[in-house]
Every structure is written in structure tokens, then in C-alpha cells.
CSV table of C-alpha atoms in Angstrom, one decimal:
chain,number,residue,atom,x,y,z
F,10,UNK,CA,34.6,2.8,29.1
F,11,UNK,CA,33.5,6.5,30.1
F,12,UNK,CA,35.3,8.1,27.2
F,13,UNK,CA,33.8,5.3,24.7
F,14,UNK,CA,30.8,6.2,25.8
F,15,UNK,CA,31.0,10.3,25.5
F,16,UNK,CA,32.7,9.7,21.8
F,17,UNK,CA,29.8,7.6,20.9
F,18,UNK,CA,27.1,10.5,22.2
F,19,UNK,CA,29.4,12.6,20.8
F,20,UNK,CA,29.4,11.2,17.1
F,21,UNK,CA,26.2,10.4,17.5
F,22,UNK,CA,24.7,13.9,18.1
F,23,UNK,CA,26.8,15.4,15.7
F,24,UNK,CA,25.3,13.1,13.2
F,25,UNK,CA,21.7,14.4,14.3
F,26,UNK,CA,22.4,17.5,14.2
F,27,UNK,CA,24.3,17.3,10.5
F,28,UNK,CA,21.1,15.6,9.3
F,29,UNK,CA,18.6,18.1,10.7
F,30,UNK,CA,20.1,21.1,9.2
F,31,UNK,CA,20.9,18.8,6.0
F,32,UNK,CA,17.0,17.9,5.6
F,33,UNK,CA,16.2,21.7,6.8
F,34,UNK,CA,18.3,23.0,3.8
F,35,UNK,CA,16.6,20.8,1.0
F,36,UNK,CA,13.2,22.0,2.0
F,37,UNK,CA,14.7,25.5,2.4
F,38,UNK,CA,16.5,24.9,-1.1
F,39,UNK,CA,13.6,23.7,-3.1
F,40,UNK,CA,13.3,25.9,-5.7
F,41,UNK,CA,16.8,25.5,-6.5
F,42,UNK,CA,17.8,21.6,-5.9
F,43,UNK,CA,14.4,20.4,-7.5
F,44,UNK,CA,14.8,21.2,-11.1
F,45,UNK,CA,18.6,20.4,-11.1
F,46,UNK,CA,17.7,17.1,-9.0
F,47,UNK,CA,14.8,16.0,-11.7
F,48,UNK,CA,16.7,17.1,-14.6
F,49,UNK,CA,19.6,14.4,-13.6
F,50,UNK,CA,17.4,12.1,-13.6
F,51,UNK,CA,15.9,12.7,-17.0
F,52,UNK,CA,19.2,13.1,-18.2
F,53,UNK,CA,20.7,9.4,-17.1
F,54,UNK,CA,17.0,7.9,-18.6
F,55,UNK,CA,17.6,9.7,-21.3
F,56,UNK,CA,21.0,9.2,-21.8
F,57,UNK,CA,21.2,5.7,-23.9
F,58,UNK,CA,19.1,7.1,-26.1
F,59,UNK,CA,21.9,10.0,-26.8
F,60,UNK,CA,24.8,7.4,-27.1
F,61,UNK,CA,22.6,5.7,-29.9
F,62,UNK,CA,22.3,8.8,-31.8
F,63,UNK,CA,26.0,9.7,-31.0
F,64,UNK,CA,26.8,5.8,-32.4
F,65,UNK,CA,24.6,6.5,-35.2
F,66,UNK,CA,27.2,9.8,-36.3
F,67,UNK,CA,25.6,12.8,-34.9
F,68,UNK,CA,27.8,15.1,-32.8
F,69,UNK,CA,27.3,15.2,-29.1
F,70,UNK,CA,25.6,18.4,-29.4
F,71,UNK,CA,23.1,17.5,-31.8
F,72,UNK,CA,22.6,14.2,-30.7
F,73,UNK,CA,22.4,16.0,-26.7
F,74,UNK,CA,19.3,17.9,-28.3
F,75,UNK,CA,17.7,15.6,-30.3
F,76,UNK,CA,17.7,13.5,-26.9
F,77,UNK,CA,16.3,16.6,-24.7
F,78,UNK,CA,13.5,17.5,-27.3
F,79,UNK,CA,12.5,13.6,-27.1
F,80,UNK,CA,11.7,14.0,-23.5
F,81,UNK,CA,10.2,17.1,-23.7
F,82,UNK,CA,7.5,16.0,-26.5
F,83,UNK,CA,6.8,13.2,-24.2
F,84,UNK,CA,6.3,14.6,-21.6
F,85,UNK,CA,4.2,17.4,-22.7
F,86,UNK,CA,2.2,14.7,-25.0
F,87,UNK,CA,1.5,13.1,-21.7
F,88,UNK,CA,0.3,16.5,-19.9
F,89,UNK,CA,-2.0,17.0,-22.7
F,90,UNK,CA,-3.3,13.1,-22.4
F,91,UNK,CA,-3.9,13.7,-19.1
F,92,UNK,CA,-5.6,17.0,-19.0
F,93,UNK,CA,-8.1,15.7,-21.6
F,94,UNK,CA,-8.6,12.9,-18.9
F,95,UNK,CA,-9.0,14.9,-16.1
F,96,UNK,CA,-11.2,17.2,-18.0
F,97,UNK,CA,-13.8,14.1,-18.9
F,98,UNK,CA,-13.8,13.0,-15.3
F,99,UNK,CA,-14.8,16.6,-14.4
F,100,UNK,CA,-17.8,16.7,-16.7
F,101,UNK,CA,-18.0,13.0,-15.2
F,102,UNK,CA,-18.6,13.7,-11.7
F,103,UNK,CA,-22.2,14.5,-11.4
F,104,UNK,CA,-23.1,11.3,-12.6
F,105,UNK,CA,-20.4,9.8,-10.6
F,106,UNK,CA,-21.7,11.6,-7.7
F,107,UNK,CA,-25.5,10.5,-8.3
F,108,UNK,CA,-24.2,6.8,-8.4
F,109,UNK,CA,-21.8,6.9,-5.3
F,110,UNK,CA,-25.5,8.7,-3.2
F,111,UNK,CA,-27.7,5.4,-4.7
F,112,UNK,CA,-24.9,2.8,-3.5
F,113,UNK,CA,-24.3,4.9,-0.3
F,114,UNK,CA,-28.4,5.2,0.7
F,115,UNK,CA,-28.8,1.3,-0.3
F,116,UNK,CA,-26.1,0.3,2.0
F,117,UNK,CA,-27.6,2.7,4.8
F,118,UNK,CA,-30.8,1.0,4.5
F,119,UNK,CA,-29.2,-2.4,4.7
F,120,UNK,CA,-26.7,-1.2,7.6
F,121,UNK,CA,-30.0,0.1,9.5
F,122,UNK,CA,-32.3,-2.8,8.5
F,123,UNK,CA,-29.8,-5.3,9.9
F,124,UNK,CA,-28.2,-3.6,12.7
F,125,UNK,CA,-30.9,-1.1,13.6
F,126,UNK,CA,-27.7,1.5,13.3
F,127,UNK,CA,-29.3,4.7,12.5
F,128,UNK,CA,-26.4,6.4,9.9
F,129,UNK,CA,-25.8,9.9,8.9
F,130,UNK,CA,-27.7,10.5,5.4
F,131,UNK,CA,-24.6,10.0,2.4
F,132,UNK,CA,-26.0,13.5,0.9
F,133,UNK,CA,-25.9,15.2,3.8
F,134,UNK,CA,-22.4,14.1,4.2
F,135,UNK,CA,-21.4,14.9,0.6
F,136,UNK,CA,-23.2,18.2,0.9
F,137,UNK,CA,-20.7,19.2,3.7
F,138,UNK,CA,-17.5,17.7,2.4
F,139,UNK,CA,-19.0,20.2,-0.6
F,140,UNK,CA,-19.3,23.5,1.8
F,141,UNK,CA,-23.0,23.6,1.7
F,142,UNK,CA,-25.9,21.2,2.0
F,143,UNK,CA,-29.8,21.8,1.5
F,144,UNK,CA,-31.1,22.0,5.1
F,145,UNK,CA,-28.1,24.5,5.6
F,146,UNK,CA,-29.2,26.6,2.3
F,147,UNK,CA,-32.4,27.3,4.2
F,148,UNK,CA,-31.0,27.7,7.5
F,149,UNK,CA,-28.5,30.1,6.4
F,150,UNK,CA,-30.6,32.0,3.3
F,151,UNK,CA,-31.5,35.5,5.0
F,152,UNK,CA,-35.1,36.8,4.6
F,153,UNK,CA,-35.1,39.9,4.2
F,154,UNK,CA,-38.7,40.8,4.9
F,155,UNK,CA,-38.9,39.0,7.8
F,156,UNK,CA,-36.2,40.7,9.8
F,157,UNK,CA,-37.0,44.3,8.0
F,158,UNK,CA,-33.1,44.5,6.9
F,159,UNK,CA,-32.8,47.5,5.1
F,160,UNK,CA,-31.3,46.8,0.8
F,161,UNK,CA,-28.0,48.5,0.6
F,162,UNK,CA,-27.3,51.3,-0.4
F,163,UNK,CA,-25.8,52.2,-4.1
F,164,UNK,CA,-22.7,53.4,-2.7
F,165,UNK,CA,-22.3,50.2,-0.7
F,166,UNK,CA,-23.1,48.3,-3.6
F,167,UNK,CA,-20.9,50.3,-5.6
F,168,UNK,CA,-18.1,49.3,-2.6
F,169,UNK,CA,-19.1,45.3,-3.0
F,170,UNK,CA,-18.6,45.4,-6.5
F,171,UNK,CA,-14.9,47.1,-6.7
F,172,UNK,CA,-14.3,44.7,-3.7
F,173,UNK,CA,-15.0,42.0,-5.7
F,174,UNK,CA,-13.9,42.9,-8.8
F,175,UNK,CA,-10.3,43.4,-7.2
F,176,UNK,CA,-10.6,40.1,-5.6
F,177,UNK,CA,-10.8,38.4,-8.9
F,178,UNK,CA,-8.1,40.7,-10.3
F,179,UNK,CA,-5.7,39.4,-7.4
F,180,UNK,CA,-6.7,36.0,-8.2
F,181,UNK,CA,-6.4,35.9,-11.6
F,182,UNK,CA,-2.7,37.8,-11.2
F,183,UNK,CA,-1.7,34.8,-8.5
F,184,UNK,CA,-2.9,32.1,-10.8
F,185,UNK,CA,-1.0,33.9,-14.0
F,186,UNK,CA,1.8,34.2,-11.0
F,187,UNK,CA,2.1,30.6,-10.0
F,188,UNK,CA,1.4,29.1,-14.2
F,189,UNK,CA,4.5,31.5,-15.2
F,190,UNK,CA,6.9,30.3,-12.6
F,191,UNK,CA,5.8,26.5,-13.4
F,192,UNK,CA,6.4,27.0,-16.9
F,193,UNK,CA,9.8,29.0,-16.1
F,194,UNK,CA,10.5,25.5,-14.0
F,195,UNK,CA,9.2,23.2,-16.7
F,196,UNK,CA,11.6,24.9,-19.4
F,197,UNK,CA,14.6,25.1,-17.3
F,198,UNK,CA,14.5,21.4,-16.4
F,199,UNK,CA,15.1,20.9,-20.3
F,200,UNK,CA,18.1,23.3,-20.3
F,201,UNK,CA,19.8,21.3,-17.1
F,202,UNK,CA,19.0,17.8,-19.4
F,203,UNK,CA,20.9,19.3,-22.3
F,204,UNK,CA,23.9,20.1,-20.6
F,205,UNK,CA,24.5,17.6,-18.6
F,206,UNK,CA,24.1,15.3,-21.6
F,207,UNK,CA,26.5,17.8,-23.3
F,208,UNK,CA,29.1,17.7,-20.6
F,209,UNK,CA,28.5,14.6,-19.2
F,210,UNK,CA,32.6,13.5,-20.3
F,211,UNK,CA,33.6,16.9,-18.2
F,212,UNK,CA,31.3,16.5,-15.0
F,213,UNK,CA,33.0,12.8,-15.1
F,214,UNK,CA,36.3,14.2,-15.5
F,215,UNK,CA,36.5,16.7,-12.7
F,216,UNK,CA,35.5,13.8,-10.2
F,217,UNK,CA,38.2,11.9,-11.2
F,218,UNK,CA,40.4,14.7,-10.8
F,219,UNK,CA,39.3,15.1,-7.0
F,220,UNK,CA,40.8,12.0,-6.1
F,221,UNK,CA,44.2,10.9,-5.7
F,222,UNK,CA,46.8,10.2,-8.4
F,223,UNK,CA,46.8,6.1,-7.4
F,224,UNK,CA,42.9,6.0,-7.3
F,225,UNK,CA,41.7,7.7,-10.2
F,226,UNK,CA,41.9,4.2,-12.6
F,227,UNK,CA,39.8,2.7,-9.7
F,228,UNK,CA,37.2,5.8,-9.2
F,229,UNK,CA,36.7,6.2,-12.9
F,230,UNK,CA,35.6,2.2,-13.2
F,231,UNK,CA,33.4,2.6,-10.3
F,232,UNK,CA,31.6,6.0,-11.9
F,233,UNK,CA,31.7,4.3,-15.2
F,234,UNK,CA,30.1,0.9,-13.7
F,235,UNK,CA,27.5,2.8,-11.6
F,236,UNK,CA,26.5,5.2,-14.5
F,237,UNK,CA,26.3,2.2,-17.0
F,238,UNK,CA,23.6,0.0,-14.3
F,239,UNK,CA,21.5,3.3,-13.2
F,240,UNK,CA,20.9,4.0,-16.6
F,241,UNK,CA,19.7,0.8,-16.9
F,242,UNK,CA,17.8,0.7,-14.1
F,243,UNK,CA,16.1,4.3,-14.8
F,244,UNK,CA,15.6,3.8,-18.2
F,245,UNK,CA,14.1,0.1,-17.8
F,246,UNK,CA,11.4,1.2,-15.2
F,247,UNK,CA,10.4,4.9,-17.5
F,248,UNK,CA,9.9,1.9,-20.4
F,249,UNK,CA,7.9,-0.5,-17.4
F,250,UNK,CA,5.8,2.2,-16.3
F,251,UNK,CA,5.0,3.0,-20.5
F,252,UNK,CA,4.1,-0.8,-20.7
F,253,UNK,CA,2.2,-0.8,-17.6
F,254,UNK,CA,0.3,1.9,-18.7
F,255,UNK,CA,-0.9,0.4,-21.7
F,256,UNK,CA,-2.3,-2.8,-20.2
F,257,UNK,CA,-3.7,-1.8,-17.9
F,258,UNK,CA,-5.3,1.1,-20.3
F,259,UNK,CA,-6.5,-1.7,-22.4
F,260,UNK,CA,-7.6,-4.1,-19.4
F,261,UNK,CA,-10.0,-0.7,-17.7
F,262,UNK,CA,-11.0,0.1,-21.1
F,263,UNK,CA,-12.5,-3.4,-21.8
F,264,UNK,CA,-13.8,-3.1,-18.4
F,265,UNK,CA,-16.2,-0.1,-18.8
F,266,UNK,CA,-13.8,2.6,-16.1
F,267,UNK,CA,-14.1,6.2,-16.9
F,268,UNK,CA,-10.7,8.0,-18.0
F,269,UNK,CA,-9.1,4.6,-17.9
F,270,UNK,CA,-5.9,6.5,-19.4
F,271,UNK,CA,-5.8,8.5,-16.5
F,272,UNK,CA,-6.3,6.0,-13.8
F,273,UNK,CA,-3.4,3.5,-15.7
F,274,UNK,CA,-0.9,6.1,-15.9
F,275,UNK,CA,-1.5,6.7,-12.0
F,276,UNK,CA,-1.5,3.1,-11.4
F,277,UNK,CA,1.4,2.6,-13.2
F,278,UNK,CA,3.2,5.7,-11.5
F,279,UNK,CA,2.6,3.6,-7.9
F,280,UNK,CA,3.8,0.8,-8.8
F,281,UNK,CA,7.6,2.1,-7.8
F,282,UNK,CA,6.2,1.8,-4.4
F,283,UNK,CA,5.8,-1.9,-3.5
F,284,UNK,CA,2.8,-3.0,-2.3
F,285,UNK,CA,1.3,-0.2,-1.1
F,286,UNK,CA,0.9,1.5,-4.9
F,287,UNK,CA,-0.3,-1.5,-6.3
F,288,UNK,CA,-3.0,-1.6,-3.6
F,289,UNK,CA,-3.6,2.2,-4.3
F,290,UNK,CA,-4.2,1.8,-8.2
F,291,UNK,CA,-6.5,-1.0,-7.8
F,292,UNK,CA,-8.9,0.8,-5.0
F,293,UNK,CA,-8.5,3.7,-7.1
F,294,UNK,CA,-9.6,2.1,-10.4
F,295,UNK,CA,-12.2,-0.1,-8.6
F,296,UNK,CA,-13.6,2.5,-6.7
F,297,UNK,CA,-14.4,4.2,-10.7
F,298,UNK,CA,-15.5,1.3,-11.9
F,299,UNK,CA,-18.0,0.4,-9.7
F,300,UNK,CA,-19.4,4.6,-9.8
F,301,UNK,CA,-18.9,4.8,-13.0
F,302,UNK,CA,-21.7,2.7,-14.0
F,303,UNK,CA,-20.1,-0.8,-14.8
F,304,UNK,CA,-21.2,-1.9,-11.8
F,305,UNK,CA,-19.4,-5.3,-10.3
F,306,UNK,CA,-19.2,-6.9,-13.4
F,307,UNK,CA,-16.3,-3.5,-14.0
F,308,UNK,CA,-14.8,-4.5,-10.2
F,309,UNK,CA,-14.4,-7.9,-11.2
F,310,UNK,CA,-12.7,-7.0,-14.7
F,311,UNK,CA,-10.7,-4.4,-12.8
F,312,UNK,CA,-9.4,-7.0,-10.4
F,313,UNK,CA,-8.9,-9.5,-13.6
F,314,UNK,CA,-6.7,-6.9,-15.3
F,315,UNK,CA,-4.4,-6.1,-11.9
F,316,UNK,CA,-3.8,-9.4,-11.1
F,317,UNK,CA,-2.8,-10.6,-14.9
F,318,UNK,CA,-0.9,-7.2,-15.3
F,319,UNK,CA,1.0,-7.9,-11.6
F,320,UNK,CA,1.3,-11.2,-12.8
F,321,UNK,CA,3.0,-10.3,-15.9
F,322,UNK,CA,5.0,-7.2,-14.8
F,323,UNK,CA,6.7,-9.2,-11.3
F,324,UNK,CA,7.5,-12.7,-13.5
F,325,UNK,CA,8.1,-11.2,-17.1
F,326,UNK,CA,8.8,-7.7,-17.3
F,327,UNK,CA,10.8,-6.7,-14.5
F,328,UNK,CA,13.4,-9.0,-14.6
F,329,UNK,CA,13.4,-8.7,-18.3
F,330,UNK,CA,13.1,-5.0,-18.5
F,331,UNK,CA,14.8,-3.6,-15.7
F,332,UNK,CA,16.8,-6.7,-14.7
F,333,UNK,CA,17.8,-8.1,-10.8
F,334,UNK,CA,21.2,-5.4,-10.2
F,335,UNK,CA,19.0,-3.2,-8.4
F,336,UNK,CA,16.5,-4.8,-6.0
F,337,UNK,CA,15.4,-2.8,-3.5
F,338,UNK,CA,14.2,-3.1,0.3
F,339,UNK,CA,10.6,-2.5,0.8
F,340,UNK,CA,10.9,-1.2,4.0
F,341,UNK,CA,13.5,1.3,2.9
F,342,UNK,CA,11.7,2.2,-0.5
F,343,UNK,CA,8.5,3.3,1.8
F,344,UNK,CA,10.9,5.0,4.1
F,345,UNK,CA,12.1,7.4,1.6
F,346,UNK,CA,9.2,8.0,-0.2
F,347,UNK,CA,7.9,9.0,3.0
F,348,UNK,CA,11.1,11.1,3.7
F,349,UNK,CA,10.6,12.5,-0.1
F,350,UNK,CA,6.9,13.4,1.0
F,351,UNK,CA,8.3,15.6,3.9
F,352,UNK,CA,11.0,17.4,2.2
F,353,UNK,CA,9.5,17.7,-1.3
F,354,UNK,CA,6.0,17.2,-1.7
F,355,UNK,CA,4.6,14.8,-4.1
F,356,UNK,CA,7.8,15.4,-6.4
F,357,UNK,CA,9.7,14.2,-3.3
F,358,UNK,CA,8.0,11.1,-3.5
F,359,UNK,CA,8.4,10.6,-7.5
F,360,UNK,CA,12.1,11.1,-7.1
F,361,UNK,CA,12.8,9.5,-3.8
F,362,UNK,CA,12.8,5.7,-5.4
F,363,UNK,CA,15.3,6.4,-8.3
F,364,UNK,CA,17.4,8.5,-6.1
F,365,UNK,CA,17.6,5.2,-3.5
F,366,UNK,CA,18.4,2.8,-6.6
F,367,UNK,CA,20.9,4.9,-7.5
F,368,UNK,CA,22.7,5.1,-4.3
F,369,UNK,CA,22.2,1.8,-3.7
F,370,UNK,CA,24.5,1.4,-7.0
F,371,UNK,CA,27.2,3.9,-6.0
F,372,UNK,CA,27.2,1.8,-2.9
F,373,UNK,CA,27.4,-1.5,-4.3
F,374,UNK,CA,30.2,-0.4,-6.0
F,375,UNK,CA,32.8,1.2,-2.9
F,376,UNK,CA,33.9,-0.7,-1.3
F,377,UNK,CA,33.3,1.1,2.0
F,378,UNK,CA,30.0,1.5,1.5
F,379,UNK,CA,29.1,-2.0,0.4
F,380,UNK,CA,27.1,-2.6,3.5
F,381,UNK,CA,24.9,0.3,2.7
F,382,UNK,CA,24.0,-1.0,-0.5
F,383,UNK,CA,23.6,-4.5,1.2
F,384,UNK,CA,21.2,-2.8,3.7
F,385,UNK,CA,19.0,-1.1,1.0
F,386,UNK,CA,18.6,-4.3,-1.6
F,387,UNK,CA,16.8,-7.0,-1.2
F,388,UNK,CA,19.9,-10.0,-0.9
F,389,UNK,CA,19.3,-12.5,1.8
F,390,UNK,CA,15.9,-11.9,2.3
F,391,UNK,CA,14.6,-15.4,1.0
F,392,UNK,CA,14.8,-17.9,4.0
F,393,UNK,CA,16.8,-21.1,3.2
F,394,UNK,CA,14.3,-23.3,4.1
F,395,UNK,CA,11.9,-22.0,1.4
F,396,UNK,CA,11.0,-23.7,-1.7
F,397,UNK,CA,11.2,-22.5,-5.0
F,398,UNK,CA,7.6,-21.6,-5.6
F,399,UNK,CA,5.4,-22.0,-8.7
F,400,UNK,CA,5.9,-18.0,-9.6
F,401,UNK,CA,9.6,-18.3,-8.7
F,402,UNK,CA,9.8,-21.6,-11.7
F,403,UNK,CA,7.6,-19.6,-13.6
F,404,UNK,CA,9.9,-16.7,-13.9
F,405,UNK,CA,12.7,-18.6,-14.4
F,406,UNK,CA,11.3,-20.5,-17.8
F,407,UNK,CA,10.4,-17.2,-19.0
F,408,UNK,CA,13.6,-15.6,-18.3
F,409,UNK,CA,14.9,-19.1,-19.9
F,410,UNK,CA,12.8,-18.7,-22.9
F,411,UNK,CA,13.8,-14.7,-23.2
F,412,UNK,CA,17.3,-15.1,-23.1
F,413,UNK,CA,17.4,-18.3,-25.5
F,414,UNK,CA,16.0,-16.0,-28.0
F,415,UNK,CA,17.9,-13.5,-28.0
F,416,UNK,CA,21.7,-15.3,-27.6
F,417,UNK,CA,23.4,-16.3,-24.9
């Protein structure tokens, strides 16, 4: 029993330790594992694409860059959408900020009214979340007259203005510093996409070769199996979040929310992460309704677009779309994005879902590690004493009614 118990310590610490200096390297590694990390990712969405054009008679080099400059116009159409967007809600935010003072001071009055709470003035608040406010302008402004401080000098003056002319030299040569590497990033993401869609047949081949004589029939089905359904699965949400984007695009618009393209594509974008995304987007887009200037009638049209949208997206489009192989936990989809936050940043988080799905695939599909896989999806989560409900026959007449179109 003693030596049971000092093997399992034993395993056990060497596994803490393995994953501490595992999670130390990735953040250590960034600037390395990132691009190669994102760029296999936007190579297996990108992929079926390629294998159309390759079906269609173009080499596997052409059809390889074809595929990568598809990606690349998207995604650079997408930055440009989204700048424009960001730019309008710049020249926004004034008025934006005027509305959110009058809703903030007529709920004060109400608070005070009712309660006899007395509450920090809203523009004093926003004055110091902003660095400055007005009381503080003429607290801090120095007169000069008053306290008989001598004007500088010109040589002192002479001093300020090299000082700050270098300052904005240095800042201008870090911002030029930090755009160059990004775009150095940006480009070299593309080069990783094109060759692994290039040698994609060779990366698959020197895998196989890794394992033994007797199991290479067996590992090249389960590569070829797990390939074919995270492809699916990557390609199927890119085209869900495109879809999602565009309803609820149209649904904001109608409903009166400033850079409505920006807040859908966000939305959309958060929906990977159940439950708590959706709840995001929809604070997020009421909150610019109602400052915006639509007012509640906007919140209520906000809310009518989510919920239809939700509706649609849970009943019609996901199974449809992206299908029921790869269904994952809740619990461990927030646990990696929070894992992905820690080690990566915010493009932790982006990749941290698909990067689950797709070891839940390789998992499903050993044998070994089946009940990892089994862990991370959602099987047996249903209790067996619950009913089919009204959104559980719902999705099943539409699925019904999809498939009946389209063949058996």
C-alpha cells in the first residue's frame, strides 16, 4: 500500500511538473508556435476548398495558392470592414458619451429621489476613468501670477521642445516597430497555409512512417478519419460565424445600433463560447443600442434579433452546418478559453475552441484515448428521465425536412 501510494505522488508530480514547464514554454514560445499554430488551422478550414479546385483539374500547387489567396482577401476585406467600423464608432463616441451622462444623471436622480442614496456625479466619474475632470482642471491649472513663478527660460524651453520632439520620435519608431512585425506575422501565416496545403500528402506520410509496420493501415484511417470530420467541423463553424454575422447585421441594422457590422461580427465571434458569448454580444449590442439613440424601442429589437438568431443558429444551422460529430463540454470549452487567455492572449482564446474540437476528434478516434474524447463532448449529458422538448422536435423536423431535400 506504501509503495502504491509513493508511485502515485510520484506520477502525479511528475505530471505537474511536465505541464508547468509545458504551459511555461508556449508562453515563452509565442512568437514562434502562434503563427504556425493559426496557420493550421486556416489551412484544415481552408482545405476543402483546395480539394475542390484540385477535383476541378488544377495542380496541387496552384490549386494550394488559389486556396491561400482566398483566405487572405477575406481576411484582409474583413480588417478593412472593421476598421471603417471602428472608425465611425470613434467619431461616434461623443454623442454616445452625452447619451450614456443624460441616462446616468436620470437614474441618479431616481436612485436619490427613492432611496435618498446620495451617488457620485456620472461626469465626474467619466471625467476620471478619462484622466482629467473639470473640478481637477482648476485644481490642478497653475497660476502663475499668483505664486510669482518665474516663465522659463529660452534655453529651458529650447530643452522641453527637443525633449518632446524625441518623445514623439521614439513613439512613432515603436509604433512603426510593433505595425512592421504584425505585418511580418500577418504574411508569414499565409506562407505556413500554403505549404501545408502543398505538403499536406508528405506531413501525412511521415506520421505513418513513425509507427510500426502492423499499425500503419490502422494510423493512416484514424489520421484520414480525423482530418476528414475537423475539416468539417472548422470549416462549418468559419461558414456559421459568416451567417451569423449577417443576421444579426441585418437584425441591429433594422434596429437603429451604431456600427451594427462591427458589433455582429463580435457577436458572432463569441458565440464559440457557450453561453457566456452569447450573453456578451447581446449586452454588448444592447448596451449601443440603447446610447446610440434608439432608445428601448433598439433594446427590444436587439433582444428580438438574438433570440430569433439563437433560435435559428442552435435548431437549424448548427446541426445543419457544422453537424453533431463534434459536441463539446461547456465546462471544458470555458476552461480552455480561459487556459488560451493565460498562455496566449486574446489569440489564445480564438484558437483554444478549435484546438479542443480537434482533439476531441483525434481522441474519439484511438482507441486509448476514447475516454478523453468522451470527457470533452457532450454524450450522456441529457438525463433519461427528460422529455423531448418543443426545441428538441423542432430541430428534428427541420433536420427532417433538410435532409429530405437534399437525398437520403
Amino acid at each position: 500500500m506504501e509503495n502504491r501510494t509513493k508511485t502515485i505522488l510520484t506520477y502525479s508530480a511528475i505530471i505537474i511538473v511536465s505541464l508547468f514547464f509545458f504551459f511555461w514554454g508556449l508562453v515563452k514560445a509565442k512568437s514562434f508556435l502562434a503563427p504556425i499554430a493559426v496557420a493550421a488551422l486556416l489551412a484544415m478550414v481552408i482545405l476543402p476548398v483546395a480539394q475542390w479546385l484540385e477535383n476541378k483539374g488544377l495542380s496541387r500547387g496552384w490549386a494550394s495558392l488559389l486556396s491561400t489567396l482566398i483566405i487572405l482577401l477575406f481576411f484582409v476585406g474583413l480588417g478593412w470592414v472593421i476598421s471603417a467600423q471602428v472608425k465611425g464608432f470613434v467619431q461616434q463616441w461623443p454623442k454616445i458619451k452625452e447619451t450614456a451622462l443624460s441616462k446616468a444623471d436620470q437614474l441618479e436622480r431616481f436612485i436619490e429621489k427613492n432611496t435618498g442614496v446620495q451617488l457620485q456625479n456620472s461626469e465626474q466619474i467619466l471625467g476620471q476613468a478619462g484622466g482629467v475632470t473639470g473640478a481637477g482642471k482648476e485644481e490642478t491649472a497653475p497660476n502663475t501670477d499668483q505664486q510669482g513663478a518665474e516663465t522659463p527660460s529660452p534655453s529651458q524651453q529650447s530643452s522641453q521642445t527637443q525633449m518632446s520632439g524625441s518623445s514623439i520620435l521614439t513613439t512613432a519608431g515603436s509604433f512603426i516597430s510593433r505595425f512592421l512585425g504584425f505585418l511580418g506575422t500577418f504574411l508569414l501565416i499565409f506562407v505556413y497555409i500554403f505549404f501545408f496545403l502543398l505538403y499536406r500528402r508528405k506531413f501525412k506520410k511521415s506520421i505513418i512512417k513513425l509507427t510500426p509496420d502492423e499499425k500503419q493501415d490502422e494510423t493512416e484511417k484514424i489520421i484520414t478519419e480525423s482530418a476528414k470530420v475537423s475539416q468539417s467541423y472548422l470549416f462549418g463553424r468559419l461558414i456559421l460565424i459568416i451567417i451569423l454575422s449577417v443576421l444579426y447585421s441585418i437584425g441591429l441594422t433594422i434596429s437603429g445600433v451604431q456600427q451594427a457590422i462591427l458589433v455582429s461580427v463580435l457577436a458572432a465571434v463569441l458565440t464559440l463560447i457557450p453561453y457566456i458569448g452569447n450573453i456578451v454580444g447581446y449586452l454588448l449590442a444592447v448596451g449601443l443600442a440603447f446610447f446610440s439613440g434608439s432608445g428601448v424601442t433598439g433594446a427590444i429589437g436587439v433582444t428580438i434579433t438574438f433570440a430569433v438568431t439563437q433560435f435559428v443558429e442552435s435548431y437549424i444551422l448548427t446541426p445543419y452546418i457544422v453537424g453533431d460529430k463534434v459536441n463539446l463540454n461547456p465546462v471544458f470549452t470555458i476552461i480552455v478559453v480561459v487556459l488560451g487567455s493565460a498562455v496566449w492572449g486574446i489569440l489564445g482564446m480564438l484558437i483554444a475552441i478549435p484546438a479542443l474540437g480537434i482533439a476531441k476528434v483525434v481522441f474519439d478516434n484511438i482507441p486509448p484515448l476514447e475516454p478523453l474524447g468522451y470527457m470533452f463532448g457532450e454524450e450522456d449529458t441529457k438525463s433519461d428521465s427528460e422529455g423531448d422538448s418543443i426545441f428538441d422536435k423542432t430541430k428534428r423536423w427541420a433536420l427532417n425536412k433538410f435532409k429530405s431535400r437534399n437525398g437520403p
